Coordinates of N, CA and C in Angstrom, one line a residue:
M220 N -106.5 90.6 30.2 CA -106.3 90.5 31.6 C -105.4 91.6 32.1
Q221 N -105.9 92.3 33.2 CA -105.2 93.4 33.7 C -104.7 93.0 35.1
Q222 N -103.4 93.3 35.4 CA -102.8 92.9 36.6 C -101.8 94.0 37.1
P223 N -101.5 93.9 38.4 CA -100.7 94.9 39.0 C -99.3 95.0 38.4
S224 N -98.9 94.0 37.6 CA -97.5 94.1 37.1 C -97.4 95.0 35.9
A225 N -98.5 95.8 35.6 CA -98.5 96.6 34.4 C -97.3 97.6 34.5
G226 N -97.0 98.0 35.7 CA -95.9 98.9 35.9 C -94.6 98.2 36.3
A227 N -94.4 97.0 35.7 CA -93.2 96.2 36.2 C -91.9 96.9 36.0
H228 N -91.0 96.6 36.8 CA -89.7 97.2 36.8 C -88.6 96.2 36.8
P229 N -87.4 96.5 36.4 CA -86.3 95.5 36.5 C -86.2 94.9 37.9
R230 N -85.9 93.6 38.0 CA -85.9 93.0 39.3 C -84.7 93.5 40.1
P231 N -85.0 94.1 41.3 CA -84.0 94.7 42.2 C -83.2 93.5 42.9
R232 N -82.1 93.9 43.4 CA -81.3 92.9 44.1 C -82.0 92.4 45.4
I233 N -82.8 93.3 46.0 CA -83.4 92.9 47.3 C -84.4 91.8 47.0
E234 N -85.0 91.8 45.9 CA -86.0 90.7 45.6 C -85.2 89.4 45.3
T235 N -84.1 89.4 44.7 CA -83.3 88.2 44.5 C -82.8 87.7 45.9
L236 N -82.4 88.6 46.8 CA -82.0 88.2 48.1 C -83.2 87.6 48.9
A237 N -84.4 88.2 48.7 CA -85.6 87.7 49.3 C -85.9 86.3 48.9
D238 N -85.8 86.0 47.6 CA -86.0 84.6 47.1 C -85.0 83.6 47.8
L239 N -83.8 84.1 47.9 CA -82.7 83.3 48.6 C -83.1 83.0 50.0
I240 N -83.5 84.0 50.8 CA -83.8 83.9 52.2 C -85.0 83.0 52.4
F241 N -86.1 83.2 51.6 CA -87.2 82.3 51.7 C -86.8 80.9 51.4
G242 N -86.0 80.6 50.4 CA -85.6 79.3 50.0 C -84.7 78.7 51.1
L243 N -83.8 79.4 51.7 CA -83.0 78.9 52.8 C -83.8 78.6 54.0
S244 N -84.8 79.4 54.3 CA -85.7 79.2 55.5 C -86.4 77.8 55.3
L245 N -86.9 77.5 54.1 CA -87.5 76.3 53.8 C -86.5 75.1 54.0
S246 N -85.3 75.3 53.5 CA -84.3 74.3 53.6 C -83.9 74.0 55.1
I247 N -83.8 75.1 55.9 CA -83.4 74.9 57.3 C -84.5 74.1 58.0
G248 N -85.8 74.3 57.6 CA -86.9 73.6 58.2 C -86.7 72.1 58.0
S249 N -86.4 71.7 56.8 CA -86.2 70.3 56.4 C -85.0 69.7 57.1
I250 N -83.9 70.5 57.2 CA -82.7 70.0 57.8 C -82.9 69.8 59.3
A251 N -83.8 70.6 59.9 CA -84.1 70.4 61.4 C -84.8 69.1 61.6
L252 N -85.6 68.6 60.6 CA -86.2 67.3 60.7 C -85.2 66.2 60.7
I253 N -84.2 66.3 59.8 CA -83.2 65.3 59.6 C -82.3 65.2 60.9
A254 N -82.0 66.4 61.5 CA -81.2 66.5 62.7 C -81.8 65.9 63.9
N255 N -83.1 65.6 63.9 CA -83.8 65.1 65.1 C -84.6 63.8 64.7
P256 N -83.9 62.7 64.7 CA -84.5 61.4 64.3 C -85.7 61.1 65.2
P257 N -86.8 60.7 64.6 CA -88.0 60.4 65.3 C -87.8 59.1 66.2
K258 N -88.5 59.1 67.3 CA -88.5 57.9 68.2 C -89.7 57.1 68.2
S259 N -90.7 57.5 67.4 CA -91.9 56.7 67.3 C -92.6 57.1 66.0
N260 N -93.6 56.3 65.6 CA -94.4 56.7 64.4 C -95.2 58.0 64.6
A261 N -95.7 58.2 65.8 CA -96.4 59.4 66.1 C -95.5 60.6 65.9
E262 N -94.3 60.5 66.3 CA -93.4 61.6 66.2 C -93.1 61.9 64.7
I263 N -93.0 60.9 63.9 CA -92.8 61.2 62.5 C -94.0 62.0 61.9
T264 N -95.2 61.6 62.3 CA -96.3 62.3 61.8 C -96.3 63.8 62.3
T265 N -96.0 63.9 63.6 CA -96.0 65.3 64.2 C -94.9 66.2 63.5
H266 N -93.8 65.6 63.2 CA -92.7 66.4 62.6 C -93.1 66.8 61.2
I267 N -93.7 65.9 60.5 CA -94.1 66.2 59.1 C -95.2 67.3 59.1
L268 N -96.1 67.2 60.0 CA -97.2 68.3 60.1 C -96.6 69.6 60.5
A269 N -95.6 69.6 61.4 CA -94.9 70.8 61.8 C -94.2 71.4 60.6
F270 N -93.5 70.6 59.8 CA -92.8 71.1 58.7 C -93.8 71.6 57.6
A271 N -94.9 70.9 57.4 CA -95.9 71.4 56.5 C -96.4 72.8 56.9
Y272 N -96.6 73.0 58.1 CA -97.0 74.3 58.6 C -96.0 75.4 58.2
T273 N -94.7 75.1 58.6 CA -93.6 76.0 58.2 C -93.6 76.3 56.8
F274 N -93.8 75.2 56.0 CA -93.7 75.4 54.5 C -94.8 76.3 54.0
F275 N -96.1 76.1 54.5 CA -97.2 76.9 54.0 C -97.1 78.4 54.5
V276 N -96.5 78.6 55.7 CA -96.3 79.9 56.2 C -95.4 80.7 55.3
L277 N -94.2 80.0 55.0 CA -93.2 80.7 54.1 C -93.7 80.9 52.7
I278 N -94.3 79.8 52.1 CA -94.8 79.9 50.7 C -95.9 81.0 50.6
T279 N -96.8 81.0 51.6 CA -97.9 82.0 51.5 C -97.3 83.4 51.6
A280 N -96.4 83.6 52.5 CA -95.8 85.0 52.7 C -95.0 85.3 51.4
W281 N -94.3 84.4 50.8 CA -93.5 84.6 49.6 C -94.4 85.0 48.4
M282 N -95.6 84.3 48.3 CA -96.5 84.6 47.2 C -97.1 86.0 47.3
I283 N -97.5 86.4 48.5 CA -98.0 87.7 48.7 C -96.9 88.8 48.5
Y284 N -95.7 88.5 49.0 CA -94.6 89.4 48.9 C -94.2 89.7 47.4
T285 N -94.1 88.6 46.7 CA -93.7 88.8 45.3 C -94.8 89.5 44.5
T286 N -96.0 89.3 44.8 CA -97.1 90.1 44.2 C -97.0 91.6 44.4
Y287 N -96.7 91.9 45.7 CA -96.6 93.3 46.0 C -95.3 93.9 45.5
M288 N -94.2 93.2 45.5 CA -92.9 93.7 44.9 C -93.0 94.0 43.5
S289 N -93.9 93.4 42.8 CA -94.0 93.6 41.3 C -94.5 95.0 41.0
V290 N -95.0 95.7 42.0 CA -95.5 97.1 41.7 C -94.9 98.1 42.6
L291 N -94.3 97.7 43.8 CA -93.8 98.6 44.7 C -92.5 99.3 44.3
P292 N -92.3 100.6 44.5 CA -91.1 101.2 44.2 C -90.0 100.9 45.3
V293 N -89.3 99.8 45.1 CA -88.3 99.3 46.0 C -87.3 100.2 46.5
E294 N -87.0 101.2 45.6 CA -85.8 102.1 45.9 C -86.1 103.1 47.0
T295 N -87.4 103.2 47.4 CA -87.7 104.2 48.5 C -87.2 103.7 49.8
R296 N -86.9 104.7 50.7 CA -86.3 104.3 52.0 C -87.2 103.5 52.8
T297 N -88.5 103.8 52.9 CA -89.4 103.1 53.7 C -89.6 101.7 53.2
V298 N -89.7 101.5 51.9 CA -89.9 100.1 51.4 C -88.7 99.3 51.6
T299 N -87.5 99.9 51.5 CA -86.2 99.2 51.7 C -86.1 98.7 53.2
F300 N -86.5 99.6 54.1 CA -86.4 99.3 55.5 C -87.4 98.2 55.8
L301 N -88.6 98.3 55.3 CA -89.6 97.2 55.6 C -89.2 95.9 55.0
N302 N -88.5 95.9 53.8 CA -88.0 94.7 53.2 C -87.0 94.0 54.1
V303 N -86.1 94.8 54.6 CA -85.0 94.2 55.5 C -85.7 93.6 56.8
G304 N -86.6 94.3 57.3 CA -87.3 93.8 58.5 C -88.1 92.5 58.2
L305 N -88.8 92.5 57.1 CA -89.5 91.3 56.7 C -88.6 90.1 56.5
L306 N -87.5 90.3 55.8 CA -86.6 89.2 55.6 C -85.9 88.7 56.9
L307 N -85.7 89.6 57.8 CA -85.2 89.1 59.1 C -86.3 88.2 59.8
L308 N -87.5 88.7 59.8 CA -88.6 87.9 60.4 C -88.7 86.5 59.8
V309 N -88.6 86.5 58.4 CA -88.8 85.3 57.7 C -87.6 84.3 58.0
A310 N -86.4 84.9 58.2 CA -85.2 84.0 58.4 C -85.3 83.3 59.7
I311 N -86.0 83.8 60.7 CA -86.0 83.2 62.0 C -87.2 82.3 62.2
V312 N -88.1 82.2 61.3 CA -89.3 81.4 61.4 C -89.0 79.9 61.7
P313 N -88.1 79.3 61.0 CA -87.8 77.9 61.3 C -87.2 77.7 62.7
Y314 N -86.3 78.6 63.1 CA -85.7 78.4 64.4 C -86.8 78.5 65.5
L315 N -87.7 79.5 65.4 CA -88.7 79.6 66.5 C -89.7 78.4 66.5
L316 N -90.1 78.0 65.3 CA -91.0 76.8 65.3 C -90.3 75.6 65.7
N317 N -89.0 75.5 65.5 CA -88.3 74.3 66.0 C -88.3 74.3 67.5
G318 N -88.2 75.5 68.1 CA -88.2 75.5 69.6 C -89.6 75.1 70.1
V319 N -90.6 75.3 69.3 CA -92.0 74.9 69.8 C -92.1 73.4 69.6
E320 N -91.6 72.8 68.5 CA -91.8 71.4 68.1 C -90.8 70.4 68.8
V321 N -89.6 70.7 68.7 CA -88.5 69.8 69.1 C -88.2 69.9 70.6
V322 N -88.2 68.8 71.3 CA -87.9 68.8 72.7 C -86.5 68.3 72.9
A323 N -85.7 69.1 73.6 CA -84.3 68.7 73.9 C -84.3 67.7 74.9
P324 N -83.5 66.6 74.8 CA -83.4 65.5 75.8 C -82.8 66.0 77.1
G325 N -83.2 65.4 78.2 CA -82.7 65.8 79.5 C -83.4 66.9 80.2
L326 N -84.4 67.5 79.6 CA -85.1 68.6 80.2 C -86.3 68.1 81.0
T327 N -86.7 68.7 82.1 CA -87.9 68.4 82.8 C -89.1 68.9 82.0
S328 N -90.2 68.4 82.4 CA -91.5 68.8 81.7 C -91.7 70.3 81.9
D329 N -91.4 70.8 83.1 CA -91.5 72.2 83.3 C -90.6 73.1 82.4
Q330 N -89.4 72.6 82.3 CA -88.4 73.3 81.4 C -88.9 73.3 80.0
V331 N -89.4 72.1 79.5 CA -89.9 72.0 78.2 C -91.0 72.9 77.9
S332 N -92.0 73.0 78.9 CA -93.1 73.9 78.7 C -92.7 75.3 78.7
M333 N -91.7 75.7 79.5 CA -91.2 77.1 79.6 C -90.6 77.5 78.2
I334 N -89.8 76.6 77.7 CA -89.1 76.9 76.4 C -90.2 77.0 75.2
Q335 N -91.1 76.0 75.2 CA -92.1 76.0 74.2 C -93.0 77.3 74.3
N336 N -93.3 77.6 75.5 CA -94.1 78.8 75.7 C -93.4 80.1 75.2
Y337 N -92.1 80.2 75.5 CA -91.4 81.4 75.1 C -91.2 81.4 73.6
S338 N -90.9 80.2 73.0 CA -90.7 80.1 71.5 C -92.0 80.4 70.8
S339 N -93.1 79.9 71.3 CA -94.4 80.2 70.7 C -94.8 81.6 70.8
T340 N -94.4 82.3 71.9 CA -94.7 83.7 72.0 C -93.9 84.5 71.0
L341 N -92.6 84.2 70.9 CA -91.8 84.9 69.9 C -92.2 84.6 68.5
F342 N -92.7 83.4 68.2 CA -93.2 83.1 66.8 C -94.5 83.9 66.5
A343 N -95.3 84.0 67.5 CA -96.6 84.8 67.3 C -96.2 86.2 67.0
L344 N -95.2 86.8 67.7 CA -94.8 88.1 67.4 C -94.2 88.2 66.0
D345 N -93.4 87.2 65.7 CA -92.8 87.1 64.4 C -93.8 87.1 63.2
L346 N -94.7 86.2 63.4 CA -95.8 86.1 62.3 C -96.6 87.3 62.3
G347 N -96.9 87.9 63.4 CA -97.7 89.1 63.5 C -96.9 90.3 62.8
G348 N -95.6 90.3 63.0 CA -94.8 91.3 62.4 C -94.8 91.2 60.9
I349 N -94.7 89.9 60.4 CA -94.7 89.7 58.9 C -96.0 90.2 58.3
L350 N -97.1 89.9 59.0 CA -98.5 90.4 58.5 C -98.6 91.9 58.5
V351 N -98.0 92.5 59.6 CA -98.1 94.0 59.6 C -97.3 94.6 58.5
I352 N -96.1 94.0 58.2 CA -95.3 94.6 57.1 C -96.0 94.4 55.7
L353 N -96.6 93.2 55.5 CA -97.3 92.9 54.3 C -98.5 93.9 54.2
A354 N -99.2 94.1 55.3 CA -100.3 95.1 55.3 C -99.9 96.5 54.9
T355 N -98.7 96.8 55.4 CA -98.1 98.1 55.1 C -97.8 98.3 53.6
F356 N -97.3 97.2 53.0 CA -97.0 97.2 51.6 C -98.3 97.4 50.8
A357 N -99.4 96.7 51.2 CA -100.7 96.8 50.6 C -101.2 98.2 50.7
H358 N -101.0 98.8 51.9 CA -101.4 100.2 52.1 C -100.7 101.2 51.1
V359 N -99.4 101.0 51.0 CA -98.7 101.9 50.1 C -99.2 101.8 48.7
I360 N -99.4 100.5 48.2 CA -99.9 100.3 46.9 C -101.3 100.9 46.7
S361 N -102.1 100.8 47.7 CA -103.5 101.3 47.6 C -103.7 102.8 47.6
L362 N -102.6 103.5 47.9 CA -102.8 105.0 47.9 C -103.0 105.5 46.4
E363 N -104.1 106.1 46.2 CA -104.5 106.4 44.8 C -103.6 107.5 44.2
E364 N -103.1 108.4 45.1 CA -102.2 109.5 44.6 C -100.9 108.9 44.0
K365 N -100.5 107.7 44.5 CA -99.2 107.2 44.0 C -99.4 106.5 42.6
K366 N -100.6 106.1 42.3 CA -100.9 105.6 41.0 C -100.0 104.4 40.7
L367 N -99.8 103.5 41.6 CA -99.0 102.3 41.4 C -99.7 101.2 40.7
V368 N -101.1 101.2 40.8 CA -101.9 100.2 40.1 C -103.1 100.9 39.5
A369 N -103.8 100.2 38.6 CA -105.0 100.7 38.0 C -106.0 101.0 39.0
P370 N -106.9 102.1 38.8 CA -107.9 102.4 39.8 C -108.8 101.3 40.3
E371 N -109.1 100.4 39.3 CA -110.0 99.3 39.7 C -109.3 98.2 40.6
L372 N -108.0 98.3 40.7 CA -107.3 97.4 41.6 C -107.1 97.9 43.0
V373 N -107.3 99.2 43.1 CA -107.0 99.9 44.4 C -107.8 99.2 45.5
T374 N -109.1 99.0 45.2 CA -110.0 98.4 46.3 C -109.5 97.0 46.7
L375 N -109.0 96.2 45.8 CA -108.5 94.9 46.1 C -107.3 95.0 47.1
F376 N -106.4 96.0 46.8 CA -105.3 96.1 47.7 C -105.7 96.7 49.1
R377 N -106.7 97.6 49.1 CA -107.2 98.1 50.4 C -107.8 96.9 51.2
N378 N -108.6 96.1 50.5 CA -109.2 94.9 51.2 C -108.1 94.0 51.8
G379 N -107.0 93.8 50.9 CA -105.9 93.0 51.4 C -105.2 93.6 52.6
R380 N -105.1 94.9 52.6 CA -104.5 95.6 53.7 C -105.3 95.4 55.0
N381 N -106.6 95.6 54.9 CA -107.5 95.5 56.0 C -107.5 94.0 56.5
R382 N -107.5 93.1 55.6 CA -107.6 91.7 56.0 C -106.3 91.3 56.8
M383 N -105.2 91.7 56.3 CA -103.9 91.3 56.9 C -103.7 92.0 58.2
A384 N -104.3 93.3 58.3 CA -104.2 94.0 59.6 C -105.0 93.3 60.7
I385 N -106.2 92.8 60.3 CA -107.0 92.1 61.3 C -106.3 90.8 61.7
L386 N -105.8 90.0 60.7 CA -105.1 88.8 61.0 C -103.9 89.0 61.9
A387 N -103.2 90.2 61.6 CA -102.0 90.5 62.5 C -102.4 90.7 63.9
V388 N -103.5 91.4 64.1 CA -104.0 91.7 65.5 C -104.4 90.4 66.2
L389 N -105.1 89.5 65.4 CA -105.5 88.2 66.0 C -104.2 87.4 66.4
T390 N -103.2 87.4 65.5 CA -102.0 86.7 65.8 C -101.3 87.3 67.0
L391 N -101.2 88.6 67.1 CA -100.5 89.2 68.2 C -101.2 89.0 69.5
I392 N -102.5 89.0 69.5 CA -103.3 88.7 70.7 C -102.9 87.4 71.3
S393 N -102.6 86.4 70.5 CA -102.3 85.1 70.9 C -101.1 85.0 71.9
V394 N -100.3 86.1 72.0 CA -99.1 86.1 72.9 C -99.6 86.2 74.3
A395 N -100.8 86.5 74.6 CA -101.3 86.6 76.0 C -101.1 85.2 76.6
P396 N -100.6 85.2 77.9 CA -100.3 83.9 78.6 C -101.4 83.0 78.6
E397 N -102.6 83.5 78.7 CA -103.8 82.6 78.8 C -104.0 81.7 77.6
F398 N -103.6 82.2 76.4 CA -103.7 81.4 75.2 C -102.7 80.2 75.2
W399 N -101.7 80.2 76.1 CA -100.8 79.1 76.2 C -101.4 78.1 77.2
E400 N -102.0 78.7 78.3 CA -102.5 77.8 79.3 C -103.8 77.1 79.0
W401 N -104.7 77.8 78.2 CA -105.9 77.2 77.7 C -105.6 76.2 76.6
T402 N -106.2 75.0 76.6 CA -105.9 74.0 75.6 C -107.2 73.5 75.0
L403 N -107.1 72.9 73.8 CA -108.2 72.2 73.1 C -107.6 71.0 72.5
L404 N -108.1 69.8 73.0 CA -107.5 68.5 72.6 C -106.1 68.4 72.9
G405 N -105.7 69.0 74.0 CA -104.3 68.9 74.5 C -103.3 69.9 73.8
V406 N -103.8 70.7 73.0 CA -103.0 71.7 72.2 C -103.3 73.1 72.7
P407 N -102.3 73.9 73.0 CA -102.6 75.3 73.5 C -103.4 76.1 72.4
I408 N -104.3 76.9 72.9 CA -105.1 77.7 72.0 C -104.3 78.6 71.1
R409 N -103.1 79.0 71.7 CA -102.2 79.9 70.9 C -101.9 79.3 69.5
L410 N -101.6 78.0 69.5 CA -101.2 77.4 68.3 C -102.4 77.4 67.2
Y411 N -103.6 77.3 67.7 CA -104.7 77.3 66.8 C -104.9 78.7 66.1
L412 N -104.5 79.7 66.9 CA -104.6 81.1 66.4 C -103.6 81.4 65.3
W413 N -102.7 80.5 65.1 CA -101.7 80.7 64.0 C -102.3 80.3 62.6
Y414 N -103.4 79.6 62.6 CA -103.9 79.1 61.3 C -104.8 80.0 60.5
P415 N -105.5 80.9 61.1 CA -106.4 81.8 60.3 C -105.7 82.5 59.2
P416 N -104.4 83.0 59.3 CA -103.8 83.7 58.1 C -103.7 82.7 56.9
L417 N -103.3 81.4 57.2 CA -103.2 80.5 56.1 C -104.6 80.1 55.5
I418 N -105.6 79.9 56.4 CA -106.9 79.6 56.0 C -107.5 80.7 55.1
S419 N -107.3 82.0 55.6 CA -107.8 83.1 54.9 C -107.2 83.2 53.5
Y420 N -105.9 83.0 53.4 CA -105.3 83.2 52.0 C -105.7 82.1 51.1
W421 N -105.6 80.8 51.5 CA -105.9 79.7 50.6 C -107.4 79.5 50.3
L422 N -108.2 79.7 51.3 CA -109.6 79.7 51.1 C -110.1 80.8 50.2
G423 N -109.6 82.0 50.4 CA -109.9 83.1 49.6 C -109.4 83.0 48.2
R424 N -108.3 82.4 48.0 CA -107.7 82.1 46.7 C -108.6 81.1 45.9
A425 N -109.2 80.2 46.6 CA -110.0 79.2 46.0 C -111.4 79.7 45.6
V426 N -111.9 80.5 46.5 CA -113.3 81.0 46.4 C -113.3 82.3 45.5
R427 N -112.4 83.2 45.7 CA -112.4 84.4 45.0 C -110.9 84.8 44.6
P428 N -110.4 84.2 43.6 CA -108.9 84.3 43.3 C -108.5 85.7 43.1
D429 N -109.3 86.6 42.6 CA -108.8 88.0 42.3 C -108.5 88.7 43.6
S430 N -109.1 88.3 44.7 CA -108.9 89.0 46.0 C -107.5 88.6 46.6
R431 N -106.9 87.6 46.1 CA -105.6 87.1 46.6 C -104.5 87.3 45.5
T432 N -104.8 87.2 44.2 CA -103.9 87.4 43.2 C -103.8 88.8 42.7
Y433 N -104.8 89.6 43.1 CA -104.9 91.0 42.7 C -104.9 91.2 41.2
K434 N -105.6 90.3 40.5 CA -105.8 90.4 39.1 C -107.3 90.4 38.7
L435 N -107.6 91.2 37.8 CA -109.0 91.2 37.3 C -109.1 90.7 35.9
A436 N -110.1 89.9 35.6 CA -110.3 89.3 34.3 C -110.8 90.4 33.4

């Protein structure tokens, strides 16, 4: 079995910090549920689904991130800068999604809609930014002159770069006000546009594992 970790390097501190931030972000998401006791059975279901989405966003990003970090030269200035940016975006995921899901008591329906619209816009930018950074990592790895991975793996990373770039554009397009105003089954279209990145990763992993794990048998 050939895999991109052939050029594995000692685990840098930035990767340890990344694991901590991803873990804390997951913990914050669960704490937010505890801090907002449900008022109905439907609210329990809604909160669980919202947390499940947060969980899958963070876990998916972490799995892709760790795969890339196993071969990327972390000590370079560009990679370090992108790492810091990615971790910042990851850290605020629970806060932004909480603003979309949890309604503060005492607010009018117009105020609630305004806050949810703004929070969802920021989250779309946040998720789009995460995808752009991951696409950039894949691009760096796919550069043949850098020889970070075996030649037969370069195409997999290029495809990963292109796929995440397209998903990033789709996610960023969702910030348009119309996607908050247009609804399907009472849910703004913007929220539906957040699911393709997850569907793409997990469906691709099930149908063609090598395209997501970047390993060739």
